[in-house]
CSV table of C-alpha atoms in Angstrom, one decimal:
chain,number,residue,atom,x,y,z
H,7,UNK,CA,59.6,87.7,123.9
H,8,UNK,CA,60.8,91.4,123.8
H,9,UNK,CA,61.8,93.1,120.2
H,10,UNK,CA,64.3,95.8,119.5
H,11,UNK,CA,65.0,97.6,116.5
H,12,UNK,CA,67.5,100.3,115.9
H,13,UNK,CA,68.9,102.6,113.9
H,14,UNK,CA,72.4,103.7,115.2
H,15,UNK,CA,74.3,106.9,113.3
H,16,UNK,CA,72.4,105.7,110.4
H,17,UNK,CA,73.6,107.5,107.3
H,18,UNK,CA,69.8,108.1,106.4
H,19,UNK,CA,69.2,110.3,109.2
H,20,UNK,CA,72.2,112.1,109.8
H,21,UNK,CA,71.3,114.4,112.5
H,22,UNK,CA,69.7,111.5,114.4
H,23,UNK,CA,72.4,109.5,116.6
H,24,UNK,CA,69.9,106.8,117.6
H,25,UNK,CA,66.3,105.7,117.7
H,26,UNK,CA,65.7,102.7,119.0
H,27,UNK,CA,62.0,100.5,119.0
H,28,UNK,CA,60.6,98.0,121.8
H,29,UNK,CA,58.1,96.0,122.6
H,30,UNK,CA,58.4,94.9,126.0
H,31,UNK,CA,56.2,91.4,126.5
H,32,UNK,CA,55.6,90.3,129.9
H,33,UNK,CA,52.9,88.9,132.5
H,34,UNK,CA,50.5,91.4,131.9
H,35,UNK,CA,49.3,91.1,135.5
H,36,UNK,CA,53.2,92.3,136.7
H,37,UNK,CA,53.3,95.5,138.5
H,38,UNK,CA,55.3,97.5,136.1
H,39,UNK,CA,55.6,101.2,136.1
H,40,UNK,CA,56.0,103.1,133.0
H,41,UNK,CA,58.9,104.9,131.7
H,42,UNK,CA,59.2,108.0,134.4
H,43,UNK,CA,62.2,110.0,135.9
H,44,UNK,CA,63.2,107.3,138.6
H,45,UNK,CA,61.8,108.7,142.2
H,46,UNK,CA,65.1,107.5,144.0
H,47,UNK,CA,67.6,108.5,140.6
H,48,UNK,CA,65.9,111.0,138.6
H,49,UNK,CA,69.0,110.7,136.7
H,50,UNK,CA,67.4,107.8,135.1
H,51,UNK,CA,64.6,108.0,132.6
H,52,UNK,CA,62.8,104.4,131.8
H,53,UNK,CA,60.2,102.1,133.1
H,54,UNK,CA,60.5,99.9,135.7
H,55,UNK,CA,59.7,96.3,136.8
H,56,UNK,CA,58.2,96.8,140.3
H,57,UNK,CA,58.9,93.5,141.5
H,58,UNK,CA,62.9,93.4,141.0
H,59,UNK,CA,63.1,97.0,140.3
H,60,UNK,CA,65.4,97.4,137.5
H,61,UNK,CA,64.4,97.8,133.8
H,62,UNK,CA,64.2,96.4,130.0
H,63,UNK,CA,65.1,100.4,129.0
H,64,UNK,CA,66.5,103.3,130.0
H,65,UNK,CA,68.7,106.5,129.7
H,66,UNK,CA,71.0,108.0,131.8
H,67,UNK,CA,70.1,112.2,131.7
H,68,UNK,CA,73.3,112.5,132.8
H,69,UNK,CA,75.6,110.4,131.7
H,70,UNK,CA,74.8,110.6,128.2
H,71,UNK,CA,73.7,106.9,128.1
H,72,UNK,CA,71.5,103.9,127.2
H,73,UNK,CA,70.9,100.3,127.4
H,74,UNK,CA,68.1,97.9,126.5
H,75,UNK,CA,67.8,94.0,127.6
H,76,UNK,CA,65.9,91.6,126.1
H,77,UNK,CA,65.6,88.2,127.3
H,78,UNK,CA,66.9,85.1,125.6
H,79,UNK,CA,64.2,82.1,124.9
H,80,UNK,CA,65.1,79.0,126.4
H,81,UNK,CA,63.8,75.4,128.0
H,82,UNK,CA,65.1,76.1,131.2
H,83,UNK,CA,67.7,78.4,132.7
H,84,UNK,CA,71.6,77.1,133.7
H,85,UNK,CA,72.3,77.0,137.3
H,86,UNK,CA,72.9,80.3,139.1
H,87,UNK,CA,76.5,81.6,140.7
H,88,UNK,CA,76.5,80.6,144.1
H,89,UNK,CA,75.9,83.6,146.2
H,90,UNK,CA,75.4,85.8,143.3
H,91,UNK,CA,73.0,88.2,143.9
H,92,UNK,CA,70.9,89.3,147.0
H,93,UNK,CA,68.1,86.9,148.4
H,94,UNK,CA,64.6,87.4,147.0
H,95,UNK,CA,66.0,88.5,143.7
H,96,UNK,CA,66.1,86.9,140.8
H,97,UNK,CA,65.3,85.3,137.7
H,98,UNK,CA,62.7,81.9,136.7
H,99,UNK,CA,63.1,79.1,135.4
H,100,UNK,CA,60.4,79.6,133.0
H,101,UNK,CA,59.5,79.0,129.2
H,102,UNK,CA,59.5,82.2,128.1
H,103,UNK,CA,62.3,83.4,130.4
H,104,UNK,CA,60.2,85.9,132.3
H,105,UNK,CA,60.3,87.0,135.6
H,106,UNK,CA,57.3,85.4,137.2
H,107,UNK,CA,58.8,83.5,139.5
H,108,UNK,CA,62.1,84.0,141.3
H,109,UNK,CA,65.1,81.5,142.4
H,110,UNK,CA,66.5,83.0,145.4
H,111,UNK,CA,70.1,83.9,144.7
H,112,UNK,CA,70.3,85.0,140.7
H,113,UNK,CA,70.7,88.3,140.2
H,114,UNK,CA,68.4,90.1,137.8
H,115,UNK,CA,69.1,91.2,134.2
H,116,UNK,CA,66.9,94.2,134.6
H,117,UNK,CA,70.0,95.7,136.7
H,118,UNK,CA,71.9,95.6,134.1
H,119,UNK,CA,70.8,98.7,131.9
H,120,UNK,CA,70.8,100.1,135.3
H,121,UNK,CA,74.2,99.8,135.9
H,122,UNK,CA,75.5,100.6,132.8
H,123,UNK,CA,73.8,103.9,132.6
H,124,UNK,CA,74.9,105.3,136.3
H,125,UNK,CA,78.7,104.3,136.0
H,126,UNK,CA,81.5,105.4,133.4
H,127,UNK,CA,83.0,102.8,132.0
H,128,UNK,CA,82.9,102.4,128.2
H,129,UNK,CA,80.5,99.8,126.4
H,130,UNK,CA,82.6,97.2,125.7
H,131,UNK,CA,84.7,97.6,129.0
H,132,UNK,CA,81.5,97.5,131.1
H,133,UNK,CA,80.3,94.5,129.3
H,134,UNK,CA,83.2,92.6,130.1
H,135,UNK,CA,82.9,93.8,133.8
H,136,UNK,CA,79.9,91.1,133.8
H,137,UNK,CA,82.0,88.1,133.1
H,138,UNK,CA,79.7,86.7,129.9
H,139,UNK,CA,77.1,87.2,132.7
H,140,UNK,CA,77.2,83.5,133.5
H,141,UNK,CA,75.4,84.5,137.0
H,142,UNK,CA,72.4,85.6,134.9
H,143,UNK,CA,69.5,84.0,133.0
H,144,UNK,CA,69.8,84.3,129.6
H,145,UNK,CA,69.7,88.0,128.2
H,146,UNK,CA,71.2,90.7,125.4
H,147,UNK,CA,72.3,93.9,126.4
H,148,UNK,CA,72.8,96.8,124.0
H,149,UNK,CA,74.6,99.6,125.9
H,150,UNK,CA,75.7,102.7,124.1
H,151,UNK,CA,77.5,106.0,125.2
H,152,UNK,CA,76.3,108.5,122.9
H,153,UNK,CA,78.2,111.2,124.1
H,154,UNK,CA,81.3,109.2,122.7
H,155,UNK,CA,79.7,107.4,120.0
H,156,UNK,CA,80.5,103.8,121.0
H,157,UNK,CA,77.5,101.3,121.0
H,158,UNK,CA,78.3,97.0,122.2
H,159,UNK,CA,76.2,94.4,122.4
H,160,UNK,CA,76.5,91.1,124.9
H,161,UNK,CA,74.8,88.1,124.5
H,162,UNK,CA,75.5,85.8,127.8
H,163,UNK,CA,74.1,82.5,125.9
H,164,UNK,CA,76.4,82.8,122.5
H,165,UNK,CA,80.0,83.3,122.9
H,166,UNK,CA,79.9,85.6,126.1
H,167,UNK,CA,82.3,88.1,125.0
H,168,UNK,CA,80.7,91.5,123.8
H,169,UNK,CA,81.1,92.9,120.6
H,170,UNK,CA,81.4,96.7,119.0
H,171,UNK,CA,77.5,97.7,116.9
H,172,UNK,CA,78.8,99.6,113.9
H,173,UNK,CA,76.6,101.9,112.6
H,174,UNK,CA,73.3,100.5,110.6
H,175,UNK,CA,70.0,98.9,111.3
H,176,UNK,CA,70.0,96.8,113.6
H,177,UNK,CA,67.5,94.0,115.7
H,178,UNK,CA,67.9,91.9,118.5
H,179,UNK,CA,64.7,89.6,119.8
H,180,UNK,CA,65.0,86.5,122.2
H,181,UNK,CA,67.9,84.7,120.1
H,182,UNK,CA,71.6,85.5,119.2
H,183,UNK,CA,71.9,88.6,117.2
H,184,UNK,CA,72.9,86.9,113.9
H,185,UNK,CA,69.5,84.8,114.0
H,186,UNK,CA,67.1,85.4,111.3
H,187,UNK,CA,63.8,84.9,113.1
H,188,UNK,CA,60.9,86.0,112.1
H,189,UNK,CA,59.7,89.0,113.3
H,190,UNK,CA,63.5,90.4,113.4
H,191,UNK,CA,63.1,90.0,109.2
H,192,UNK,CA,59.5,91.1,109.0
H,193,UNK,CA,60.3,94.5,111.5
H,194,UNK,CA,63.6,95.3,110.0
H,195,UNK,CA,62.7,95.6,106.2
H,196,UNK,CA,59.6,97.8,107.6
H,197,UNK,CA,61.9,100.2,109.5
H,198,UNK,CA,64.2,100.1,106.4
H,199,UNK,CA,61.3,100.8,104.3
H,200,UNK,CA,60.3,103.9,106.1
H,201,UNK,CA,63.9,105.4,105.8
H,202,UNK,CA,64.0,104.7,102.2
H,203,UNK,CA,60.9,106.0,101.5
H,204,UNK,CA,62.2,109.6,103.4
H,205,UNK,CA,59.2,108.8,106.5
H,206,UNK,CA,61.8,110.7,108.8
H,207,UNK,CA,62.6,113.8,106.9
H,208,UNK,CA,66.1,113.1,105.7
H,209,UNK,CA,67.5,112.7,102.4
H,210,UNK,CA,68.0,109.0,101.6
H,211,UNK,CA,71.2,109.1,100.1
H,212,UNK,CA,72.4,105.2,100.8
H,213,UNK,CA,70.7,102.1,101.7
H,214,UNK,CA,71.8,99.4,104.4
H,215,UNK,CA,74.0,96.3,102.2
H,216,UNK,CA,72.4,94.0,104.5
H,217,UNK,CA,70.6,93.5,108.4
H,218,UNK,CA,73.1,94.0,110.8
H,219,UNK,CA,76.1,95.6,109.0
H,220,UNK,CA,77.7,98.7,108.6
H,221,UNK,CA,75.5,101.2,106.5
H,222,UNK,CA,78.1,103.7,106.5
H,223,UNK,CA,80.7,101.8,104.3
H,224,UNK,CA,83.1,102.2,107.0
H,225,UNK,CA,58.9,105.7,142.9
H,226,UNK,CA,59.0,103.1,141.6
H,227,UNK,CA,55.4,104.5,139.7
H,228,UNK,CA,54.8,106.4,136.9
H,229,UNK,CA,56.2,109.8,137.5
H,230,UNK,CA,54.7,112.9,136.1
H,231,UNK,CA,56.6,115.4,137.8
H,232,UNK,CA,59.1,117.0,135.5
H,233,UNK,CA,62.9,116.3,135.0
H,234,UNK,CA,64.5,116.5,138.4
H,235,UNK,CA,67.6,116.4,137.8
H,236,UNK,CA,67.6,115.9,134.8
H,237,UNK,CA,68.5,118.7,131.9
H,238,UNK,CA,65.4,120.6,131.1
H,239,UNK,CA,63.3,117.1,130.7
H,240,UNK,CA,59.7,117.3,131.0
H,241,UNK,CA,56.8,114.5,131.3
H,242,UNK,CA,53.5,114.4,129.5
H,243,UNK,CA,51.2,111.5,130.1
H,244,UNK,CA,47.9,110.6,128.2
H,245,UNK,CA,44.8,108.6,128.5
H,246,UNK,CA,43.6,106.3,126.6
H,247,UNK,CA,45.0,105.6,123.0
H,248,UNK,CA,42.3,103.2,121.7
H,249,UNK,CA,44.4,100.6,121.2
H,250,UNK,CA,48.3,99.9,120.8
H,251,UNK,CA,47.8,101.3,117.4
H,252,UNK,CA,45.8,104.5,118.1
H,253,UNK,CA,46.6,108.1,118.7
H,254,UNK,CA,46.5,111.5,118.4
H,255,UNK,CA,48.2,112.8,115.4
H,256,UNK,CA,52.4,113.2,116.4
H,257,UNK,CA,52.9,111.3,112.9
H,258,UNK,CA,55.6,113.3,111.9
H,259,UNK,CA,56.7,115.3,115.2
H,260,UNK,CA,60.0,116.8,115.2
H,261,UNK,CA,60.1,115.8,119.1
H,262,UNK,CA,63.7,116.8,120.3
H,263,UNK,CA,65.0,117.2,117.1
H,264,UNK,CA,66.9,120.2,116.0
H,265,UNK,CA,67.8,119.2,112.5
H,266,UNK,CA,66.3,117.8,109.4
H,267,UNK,CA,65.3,115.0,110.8
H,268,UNK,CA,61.8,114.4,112.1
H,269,UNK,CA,60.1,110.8,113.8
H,270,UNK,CA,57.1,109.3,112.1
H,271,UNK,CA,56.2,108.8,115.4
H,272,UNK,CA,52.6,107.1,114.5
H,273,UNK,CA,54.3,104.4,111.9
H,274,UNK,CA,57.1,103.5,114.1
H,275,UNK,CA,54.3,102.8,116.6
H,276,UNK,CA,51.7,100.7,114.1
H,277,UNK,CA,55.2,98.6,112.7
H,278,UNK,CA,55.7,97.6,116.7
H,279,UNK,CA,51.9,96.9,116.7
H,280,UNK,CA,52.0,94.4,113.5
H,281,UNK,CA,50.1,91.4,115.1
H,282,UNK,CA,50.4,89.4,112.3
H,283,UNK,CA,51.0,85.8,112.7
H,284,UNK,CA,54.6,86.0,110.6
H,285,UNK,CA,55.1,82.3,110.2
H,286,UNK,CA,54.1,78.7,110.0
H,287,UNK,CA,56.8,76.6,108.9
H,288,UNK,CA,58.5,74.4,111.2
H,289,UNK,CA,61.6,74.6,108.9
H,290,UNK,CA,61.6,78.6,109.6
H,291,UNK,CA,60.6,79.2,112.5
H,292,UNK,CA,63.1,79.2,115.8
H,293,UNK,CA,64.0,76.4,117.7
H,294,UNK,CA,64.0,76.4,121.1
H,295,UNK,CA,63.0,73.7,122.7
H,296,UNK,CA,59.3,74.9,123.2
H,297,UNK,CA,57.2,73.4,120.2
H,298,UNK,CA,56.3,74.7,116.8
H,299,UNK,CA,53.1,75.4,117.8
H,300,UNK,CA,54.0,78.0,120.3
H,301,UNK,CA,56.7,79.4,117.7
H,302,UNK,CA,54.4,79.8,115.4
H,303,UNK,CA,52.4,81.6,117.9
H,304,UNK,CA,55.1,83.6,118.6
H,305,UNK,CA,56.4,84.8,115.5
H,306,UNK,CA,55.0,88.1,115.2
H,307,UNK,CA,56.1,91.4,116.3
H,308,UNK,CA,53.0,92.2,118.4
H,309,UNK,CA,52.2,88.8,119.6
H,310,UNK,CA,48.6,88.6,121.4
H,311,UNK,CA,47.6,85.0,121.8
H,312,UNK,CA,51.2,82.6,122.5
H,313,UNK,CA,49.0,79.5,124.3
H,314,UNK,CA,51.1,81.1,127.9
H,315,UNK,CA,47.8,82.8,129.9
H,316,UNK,CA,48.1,86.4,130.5
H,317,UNK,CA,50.9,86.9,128.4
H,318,UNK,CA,51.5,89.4,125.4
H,319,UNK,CA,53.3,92.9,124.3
H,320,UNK,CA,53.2,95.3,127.8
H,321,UNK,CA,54.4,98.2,125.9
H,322,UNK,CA,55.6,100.1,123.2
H,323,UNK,CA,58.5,102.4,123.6
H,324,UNK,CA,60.6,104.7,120.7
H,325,UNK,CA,63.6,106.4,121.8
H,326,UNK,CA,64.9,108.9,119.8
H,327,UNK,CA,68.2,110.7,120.7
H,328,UNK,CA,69.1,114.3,117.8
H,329,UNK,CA,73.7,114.7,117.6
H,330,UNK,CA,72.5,118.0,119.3
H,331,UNK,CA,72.0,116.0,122.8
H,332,UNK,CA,67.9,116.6,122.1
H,333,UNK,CA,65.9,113.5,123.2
H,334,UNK,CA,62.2,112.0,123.3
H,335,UNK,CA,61.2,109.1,124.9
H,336,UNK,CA,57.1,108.1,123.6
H,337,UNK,CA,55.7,105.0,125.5
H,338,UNK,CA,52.6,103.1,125.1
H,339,UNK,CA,51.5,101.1,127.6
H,340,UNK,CA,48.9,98.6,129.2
H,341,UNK,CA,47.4,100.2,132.0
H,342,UNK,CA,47.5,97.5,135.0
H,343,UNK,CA,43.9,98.2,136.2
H,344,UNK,CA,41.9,98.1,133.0
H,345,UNK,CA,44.5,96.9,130.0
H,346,UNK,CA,43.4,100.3,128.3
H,347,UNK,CA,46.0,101.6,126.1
H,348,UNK,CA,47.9,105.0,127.4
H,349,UNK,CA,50.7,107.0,126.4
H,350,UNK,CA,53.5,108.6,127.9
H,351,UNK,CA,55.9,111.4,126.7
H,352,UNK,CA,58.9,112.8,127.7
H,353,UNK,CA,61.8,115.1,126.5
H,354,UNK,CA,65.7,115.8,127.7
H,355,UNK,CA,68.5,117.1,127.0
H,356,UNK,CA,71.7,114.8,127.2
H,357,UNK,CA,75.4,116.9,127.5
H,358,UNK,CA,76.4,115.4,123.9
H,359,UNK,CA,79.3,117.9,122.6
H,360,UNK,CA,79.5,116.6,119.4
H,361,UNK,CA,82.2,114.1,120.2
H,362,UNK,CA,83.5,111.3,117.9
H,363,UNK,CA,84.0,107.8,119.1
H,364,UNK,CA,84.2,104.4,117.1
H,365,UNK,CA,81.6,101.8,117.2
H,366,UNK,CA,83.7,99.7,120.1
């Protein structure tokens, strides 16, 4: 039941090429790592799922790249290619379309950011590398080179063919990206809110028409080591945050950011932890085959009681990238051994040179 919200060369922000919100909801008893420079790739900057290995986020140091996954809600996963994949990985056929439990023989989706960030191909040519993903259970993957500009979006249970993200706001949950659930409402008018209201330092000189559209008019543990390989990144971790919502101050930090811009850092965090339930009608609510009740359940941003056992929100990550190749990635996250609340931050460089690329 992840979230993401994003705001891609948003006209608001002008020196900010992309910050991006996720919640990451999960087993909360899943050995998950959080987001570190990858032991075996510190090229890579993201958490990981310790049981498949790959990831629901990342960036590529290197490459000047990122991806997020969420997974798409359904009754029961299709039947996986035959011989796709490597034995013992794979993805459930579960409810919530976590992965709990494996069938032998389906690749997993959390390869997928993976993959797009350590190769070269662009977004939309990468996407269609995958085939509408048909091997995989069901997922969306946003992929964006940022050193060229060009953001796509795949959704392997709609259409299957990927499509260009123009610049705007922008969420994606556990449905198709034109679905109006929810929480994808509720989180984007709050994000929308906060650039109006001038939360991240920039003039706001135009408003978004509408969700989803142009704005512009046009180890494997978590690592604490430094960058690696990476340009000049470095790693601070905290302890305990008092809760999803809690924190030292950071509520305006510049982070990376060489411009005007600065990240309300502490509201983007409390609009991820908004654990409100959102919705009761059955009329409004999504329909996926797995009861009102649990939709209802369900329908917040922050969910923390869905009727699923040890189940809920995992962690918290904003990802903000500057047009001057400065980055920040800030995660909160359930410990594993107590569920305390901790924090993780780290800074890079990407080698963005200030080219121009269309949304495609």
């Amino acid at each position: 039941m992840c979230i993401a919200y994003f705001a891609w060369q948003h006209p608001q922000t002008p020196d900010l090429l992309l910050c991006a919100l996720f919640n990451r909801d999960e087993q909360l008893d899943r050995p998950t790592a959080p987001s570190h420079f990858w032991e075996n790739d510190q090229r890579i900057l993201g958490g990981r799922d310790l049981v498949a290995g790959g990831t629901w986020m990342c960036v590529g140091t290197q490459s000047g790249r990122a991806a997020f996954l969420t997974n798409f809600r359904e009754l029961r996963d299709p039947p996986c290619a035959a011989g796709a994949g490597a034995a013992g990985k794979g993805e459930p056929n579960h409810a919530l379309g976590t992965m709990d439990s494996f069938r032998l023989g389906t690749p997993s989706r959390g390869e997928l950011p993976v993959g797009f960030v350590r190769g070269g191909a662009e977004p939309k040519r990468y996407l269609h590398s995958l085939h509408g993903g048909e091997a995989y259970a069901g997922f969306n993957l946003v992929v964006a080179d940022l050193v060229q500009q060009r953001m796509a979006y795949l959704c392997n249970r709609g259409s299957g063919r990927p499509e260009p993200l123009p610049p705007g706001l922008h969420a994606i949950t556990n449905g198709l990206r034109d679905a109006h659930w929810p929480k994808m409402d509720e989180g984007w008018r709050q994000l929308q809110r906060l650039l109006d209201q001038g939360a991240f330092g920039a003039a706001s000189s135009s408003s978004s028409s509408g969700r989803n559209q142009d704005s512009s008019g046009g180890g494997d543990a978590a690592g604490t080591t430094g960058g690696g390989a990476c340009s000049n990144g470095s790693d601070q971790q905290s302890g305990d945050r008092g809760g999803a919502r809690g924190g030292k101050d950071s509520s305006s930090g510049g982070g990376g950011g060489g411009g005007r811009t600065s990240i309300p850092w502490e509201q983007l965090f409390a609009l991820l932890s908004d654990d409100r339930l959102l919705e009761r009608d059955p009329a409004k609510l999504p329909q996926t085959g797995l009861g009102d009740e649990f939709e209802a359940a369900a329908s917040g941003i922050f969910p923390i009681e869905t009727g699923q056992g040890l189940f809920g929100t995992r962690s918290q990550a904003v990802l903000a990238v500057w047009r001057d190749g400065r980055g920040e990635l800030r995660e909160r996250y359930r410990d594993d051994k107590g569920g305390d609340w901790r924090e993780v931050q780290h800074s890079f460089e990407l080698p963005l040179g200030g080219s121009q690329g269309d949304a495609g």
